[in-house]
């Protein structure tokens, strides 16, 4: 917004400081559902999609074209399918006005309005508190807006910082408006900001002033589902992305199967290489017969040894109990039964489903295509 500032410059840039402020609040309070109103090109939403606590992320703007400018950044990346999120994440963009109510905006934990209110015409501004605090009634609201007290420090500024601003409030004006809204709809509000002026200008406050509202009473808490359905939808969905996560059984199964295949292969390699080293005396002494050169002849681990892997015939058996002893499989599955269920149909299990069975390939014949 402020293009040429000689007297005051900000590091990081002011817009980034505002986003960082929101991200810090998110990291502290761990909201699950967050909506950014007046999200413009969705840069804040893009930053917030990396906060793992968020499961529902929404953006609202009256201008669909601006929202779509960098929309690709909100879609899952190939790596999102490799390193799966623990919790689900859905990102939805709505086109609509903050002057209108829409049932999709209920039940949010955090609503952010960053540099939005000063762009609202008076009739819209007047409806804003009822929509956001009265109707949406989230646990927390963050509102930022320019601090007019700081403007004399901005070089070359004649009236407003941006041609689309309808007003710029002093700290006293913003605080009065915020206190009135908080009082009317059962919130408490604290004031802070980002963007410090040069030393000696502390009395001007921050360049961007911020109000952080926390709900102290729940005014629409008694609303039943049927009433909510009747509230209707005035916003239009312009984009939605559902991220893959371990909460989705399909992806959990893929993650568990991949981990199991990796573990079984590692166990197989280590068993076979230790066998190779000891082959000869062991095969002869354990089985009482000479080795015929096939891998199964070098079986050294007894089938009876509980959770330990063993070789039988031309296959290696890795008990599920052994696999479940690996902490990442424990974390993914939670129980041995769940591990068994998730693997069923995905890998070969022994007849009693207690072990993963993997064939030991005859490397010599396979390599030479015999
Ligand atoms: C200065 S931009 C906000 C920038 C963004 N929040 C950020 O911090 O980068 C203001 C945005 O508010 C949107 N806007 C204006 N009036 C609105 C309304 N009545 N309802 C929803 N969005 C509105 C504009 O389209 C614009 O994208
Ligand atoms: Mg602005």
XYZ file of C-alpha atoms and ligand atoms in Angstrom:
398
model
C 0.000 0.000 0.000
C 2.705 2.463 0.965
C 5.036 2.557 -1.993
C 7.606 5.237 -1.240
C 8.655 5.596 2.347
C 11.860 7.345 3.131
C 11.234 8.185 6.734
C 9.812 4.805 7.666
C 10.630 1.442 6.193
C 9.607 -1.934 7.489
C 11.500 -5.187 7.661
C 9.840 -7.558 6.990
C 7.385 -5.624 4.810
C 4.271 -4.516 6.662
C 1.888 -6.923 4.910
C 4.154 -9.803 5.927
C 4.174 -8.564 9.514
C 0.364 -8.657 9.484
C 0.356 -12.220 8.135
C 3.006 -13.250 10.666
C 0.869 -11.773 13.426
C -2.078 -13.960 12.345
C 0.142 -17.044 11.992
C 1.485 -16.473 15.535
C -2.073 -16.276 16.895
C -2.943 -19.488 15.035
C 0.107 -21.251 16.448
C -0.782 -20.095 19.951
C -4.526 -20.837 19.954
C -4.550 -23.763 17.485
C -7.927 -23.026 15.862
C -9.343 -25.800 13.657
C -11.609 -23.646 11.501
C -10.351 -20.322 10.156
C -11.933 -17.922 7.670
C -10.201 -14.916 6.141
C -12.714 -12.251 5.102
C -11.603 -9.902 2.345
C -8.952 -12.486 1.420
C -8.034 -10.736 -1.895
C -5.403 -12.895 -3.694
C -5.423 -15.468 -0.858
C -1.807 -14.923 0.237
C -2.733 -15.171 3.923
C -4.726 -18.358 3.261
C -1.736 -19.814 1.443
C 0.459 -19.080 4.480
C -2.113 -20.589 6.848
C -2.455 -23.823 4.907
C 0.907 -24.818 6.408
C -0.467 -24.571 9.968
C -1.211 -28.194 10.784
C -3.876 -27.437 13.389
C -6.231 -26.011 10.737
C -8.726 -28.499 9.277
C -11.109 -26.077 7.605
C -9.751 -22.982 5.881
C -12.066 -20.589 4.084
C -11.714 -17.316 2.246
C -14.389 -14.761 1.406
C -14.125 -11.821 -0.964
C -16.560 -9.833 -3.012
C -14.165 -9.961 -5.959
C -13.886 -13.476 -7.432
C -11.296 -12.455 -10.053
C -8.841 -11.252 -7.408
C -9.328 -14.474 -5.434
C -8.525 -16.534 -8.525
C -5.299 -14.676 -9.404
C -3.001 -17.111 -7.544
C -5.546 -19.799 -6.793
C -3.184 -22.602 -7.862
C -1.259 -22.072 -4.603
C -4.204 -23.470 -2.645
C -4.278 -26.846 -4.411
C -2.437 -29.835 -2.941
C 1.116 -30.344 -4.233
C 2.521 -33.748 -5.256
C 4.427 -33.815 -1.935
C 1.098 -33.528 -0.052
C 0.365 -37.055 -1.355
C 3.734 -38.323 -0.104
C 3.976 -36.659 3.316
C 0.375 -37.004 4.360
C -1.178 -34.644 6.872
C -2.359 -36.179 10.128
C -5.482 -34.040 10.185
C -7.758 -33.335 7.211
C -7.714 -29.990 5.427
C -10.361 -28.497 3.179
C -9.871 -25.070 1.614
C -12.951 -23.311 0.238
C -13.232 -19.897 -1.366
C -16.527 -18.062 -1.354
C -17.609 -15.037 -3.306
C -19.896 -12.795 -1.290
C -20.136 -9.724 0.898
C -19.427 -9.372 4.603
C -22.766 -7.570 4.738
C -24.554 -10.870 3.971
C -25.060 -13.880 6.253
C -24.328 -17.393 5.064
C -24.700 -20.605 7.058
C -21.285 -21.860 5.807
C -19.707 -19.209 8.023
C -21.001 -20.682 11.287
C -18.851 -22.600 13.794
C -15.532 -20.974 12.953
C -12.881 -20.665 15.652
C -11.082 -17.696 14.106
C -12.168 -14.974 11.679
C -9.506 -12.662 10.258
C -10.268 -9.325 8.573
C -6.916 -7.910 7.514
C -7.075 -4.417 6.023
C -10.723 -4.971 5.092
C -12.931 -2.600 7.081
C -11.459 0.611 5.665
C -12.564 -0.588 2.204
C -16.227 -0.909 3.239
C -18.896 1.632 2.339
C -20.806 2.930 5.355
C -23.945 0.731 4.904
C -21.713 -2.379 4.673
C -19.599 -1.301 7.632
C -22.756 -0.854 9.652
C -23.870 -4.446 8.967
C -20.399 -5.931 9.537
C -20.528 -6.297 13.385
C -23.893 -8.041 13.310
C -22.721 -10.497 10.634
C -19.304 -11.265 12.115
C -19.861 -10.993 15.888
C -23.618 -11.519 16.130
C -24.234 -14.205 13.510
C -20.935 -15.987 12.830
C -19.951 -15.593 16.487
C -16.510 -17.240 16.229
C -14.313 -17.767 19.283
C -11.849 -15.139 18.071
C -11.737 -12.288 15.556
C -8.672 -10.362 14.367
C -9.296 -7.026 12.678
C -6.494 -4.869 11.297
C -6.765 -1.409 9.750
C -4.444 1.561 9.124
C -3.695 3.763 12.115
C -4.319 7.355 10.982
C -2.246 8.674 13.918
C 0.794 7.195 12.166
C 0.100 8.885 8.801
C 2.211 12.038 9.418
C 5.235 9.724 9.448
C 4.507 8.495 5.922
C 6.236 10.671 3.328
C 4.177 12.185 0.551
C 0.840 11.056 1.964
C -1.895 13.549 1.189
C -5.137 11.938 2.366
C -5.404 8.148 2.569
C -2.861 5.374 2.111
C -4.895 3.784 -0.692
C -7.344 5.328 -3.185
C -10.021 2.718 -2.314
C -9.991 3.527 1.410
C -13.305 4.935 2.582
C -11.781 6.127 5.872
C -8.692 5.775 8.030
C -9.269 5.785 11.767
C -7.163 7.137 14.579
C -6.522 4.742 17.445
C -9.292 6.414 19.453
C -11.814 6.008 16.605
C -10.958 2.359 15.955
C -10.970 1.512 19.651
C -14.373 3.136 20.185
C -15.902 1.229 17.231
C -14.323 -2.048 18.387
C -15.326 -1.621 22.052
C -18.926 -0.861 21.057
C -19.124 -3.990 18.850
C -17.441 -6.153 21.509
C -19.797 -4.910 24.189
C -22.910 -5.435 22.049
C -22.074 -9.015 20.991
C -20.359 -10.443 24.063
C -16.653 -10.103 23.245
C -13.628 -8.664 24.948
C -11.088 -6.842 22.779
C -7.413 -6.010 23.126
C -5.454 -3.639 20.940
C -2.013 -4.041 19.471
C -0.416 -3.570 16.054
C 2.520 -4.105 13.722
C 4.985 -1.688 12.109
C 7.031 0.433 14.475
C 7.978 3.997 13.564
C 11.523 5.354 13.974
C 12.803 5.925 17.533
C 11.080 8.894 19.132
C 7.754 8.349 17.326
C 6.363 5.776 19.771
C 3.485 8.115 20.649
C 2.080 7.608 17.116
C 1.489 3.908 17.751
C 1.871 1.134 15.179
C 1.484 1.758 11.452
C -1.192 -0.990 11.353
C -3.533 -1.163 14.340
C -5.024 -4.514 15.303
C -7.951 -5.498 17.523
C -8.051 -9.066 18.862
C -11.563 -10.014 19.983
C -12.326 -13.035 22.154
C -15.865 -14.254 22.691
C -16.900 -14.125 26.336
C -20.497 -15.312 25.923
C -22.245 -17.333 23.245
C -25.273 -15.458 22.015
C -26.432 -17.796 19.235
C -25.266 -21.031 20.921
C -28.775 -22.451 21.239
C -29.417 -22.618 17.507
C -30.639 -26.094 16.489
C -29.683 -27.784 13.225
C -33.020 -27.211 11.461
C -32.888 -23.497 12.270
C -29.361 -23.373 10.869
C -30.416 -25.076 7.630
C -33.117 -22.475 7.136
C -30.512 -19.743 7.312
C -29.577 -20.420 3.711
C -26.552 -19.660 1.598
C -25.916 -16.353 -0.093
C -22.235 -16.964 -0.922
C -21.070 -18.732 -4.049
C -18.322 -21.372 -3.822
C -15.640 -20.532 -6.384
C -12.968 -23.050 -5.362
C -12.554 -26.058 -3.120
C -9.566 -28.305 -2.419
C -9.692 -31.389 -0.205
C -6.215 -32.376 0.939
C -5.188 -36.017 1.337
C -4.745 -36.958 4.977
C -4.291 -39.963 7.213
C -7.885 -39.484 8.381
C -8.942 -40.809 4.986
C -8.771 -44.631 5.107
C -7.636 -44.798 1.480
C -4.498 -42.752 2.204
C -3.890 -44.339 5.603
C -3.907 -47.750 3.922
C -1.384 -46.570 1.325
C 0.895 -45.123 4.028
C 0.736 -48.264 6.176
C 1.260 -50.600 3.223
C 4.282 -48.616 2.007
C 5.810 -48.627 5.469
C 5.209 -52.373 5.860
C 6.726 -53.167 2.456
C 9.762 -51.072 3.348
C 10.187 -52.835 6.716
C 9.681 -56.311 5.281
C 12.246 -55.672 2.549
C 14.767 -54.361 5.105
C 14.219 -57.396 7.345
C 14.507 -59.706 4.348
C 17.783 -58.107 3.269
C 19.317 -58.333 6.712
C 18.187 -61.939 7.245
C 19.488 -63.066 3.883
C 22.798 -61.265 4.166
C 23.445 -62.719 7.629
C 22.519 -66.106 6.200
C 24.921 -65.687 3.293
C 27.730 -64.983 5.691
C 26.982 -68.003 7.815
C 25.834 -70.317 5.050
C 27.529 -73.684 4.772
C 27.962 -74.786 8.371
C 24.439 -73.621 9.417
C 22.485 -75.090 6.511
C 24.295 -78.349 6.942
C 23.992 -78.529 10.704
C 20.436 -77.191 11.099
C 18.736 -79.068 8.354
C 21.032 -82.027 8.153
C 21.146 -81.836 4.415
C 23.515 -80.222 1.962
C 22.623 -76.895 0.468
C 21.198 -77.168 -3.037
C 22.122 -73.592 -3.764
C 18.583 -72.239 -3.327
C 17.946 -69.565 -0.806
C 15.353 -71.461 1.191
C 18.008 -74.033 2.030
C 19.769 -71.419 4.121
C 16.892 -70.922 6.568
C 18.397 -70.134 9.930
C 15.515 -68.754 11.988
C 13.069 -71.119 13.557
C 9.358 -70.789 12.768
C 8.410 -71.081 16.416
C 10.290 -68.014 17.605
C 7.177 -65.869 18.382
C 7.393 -62.336 16.919
C 10.665 -62.873 15.074
C 10.681 -63.127 11.283
C 11.376 -66.562 9.858
C 11.940 -68.227 6.528
C 9.738 -71.064 5.447
C 9.971 -72.653 2.034
C 10.795 -69.895 -0.433
C 9.150 -67.153 1.595
C 9.948 -64.928 4.511
C 7.297 -64.492 7.222
C 7.318 -61.227 9.168
C 4.843 -61.417 12.080
C 2.531 -58.415 12.371
C 3.587 -58.207 16.028
C 7.148 -57.566 14.827
C 5.958 -54.872 12.408
C 3.814 -53.286 15.102
C 6.912 -52.874 17.269
C 8.062 -50.093 14.893
C 6.929 -46.796 16.363
C 5.743 -45.208 13.106
C 3.461 -48.180 12.403
C 2.183 -47.970 15.979
C 1.416 -44.276 15.460
C -0.282 -44.874 12.122
C -2.439 -47.846 13.195
C -2.950 -47.533 16.941
C -3.523 -51.285 17.391
C -2.385 -54.621 16.038
C -5.948 -55.402 14.910
C -6.087 -52.162 12.916
C -2.735 -52.995 11.295
C -4.122 -56.379 10.269
C -7.297 -54.826 8.865
C -5.465 -52.136 6.922
C -3.125 -54.681 5.337
C -5.825 -57.087 4.298
C -6.024 -57.247 0.508
C -2.909 -55.037 0.181
C -0.097 -57.512 0.985
C 0.047 -61.318 1.218
C -0.731 -62.489 4.736
C -0.137 -65.950 6.226
C -3.195 -68.259 6.420
C -3.914 -67.137 10.006
C -3.266 -63.455 9.035
C -0.609 -63.149 11.721
C 2.353 -62.444 9.417
C 3.235 -60.770 6.141
C 4.541 -63.253 3.611
C 7.075 -62.172 1.051
C 8.669 -64.445 -1.510
C 12.423 -64.694 -1.580
C 13.352 -64.226 -5.182
C 15.995 -66.331 -6.758
C 18.227 -63.472 -7.761
C 20.476 -65.585 -9.987
C 17.705 -67.065 -12.117
C 15.790 -63.748 -12.247
C 18.839 -61.752 -13.252
C 19.604 -64.104 -16.112
C 15.959 -64.667 -16.978
C 16.336 -68.428 -16.532
C -6.940 -4.387 0.906
S -7.752 -5.766 0.365
C -7.420 -6.975 1.642
C -6.111 -7.522 1.572
C -5.911 -8.835 2.264
N -6.786 -9.100 3.369
C -4.477 -8.818 2.727
O -4.240 -8.580 3.893
O -3.606 -9.047 1.898
C -9.457 -5.578 0.695
C -10.286 -6.697 0.112
O -11.610 -6.595 0.612
C -12.479 -6.978 -0.414
N -13.825 -6.446 -0.125
C -14.276 -5.196 -0.259
N -15.561 -5.107 0.114
C -15.938 -6.325 0.514
C -17.162 -6.879 0.995
N -18.252 -6.133 1.147
N -17.187 -8.184 1.308
C -16.095 -8.965 1.127
N -14.913 -8.493 0.678
C -14.844 -7.199 0.355
C -11.855 -6.416 -1.663
O -12.300 -7.059 -2.831
C -10.373 -6.646 -1.387
O -9.913 -7.848 -1.941
Mg -6.481 -1.051 2.931
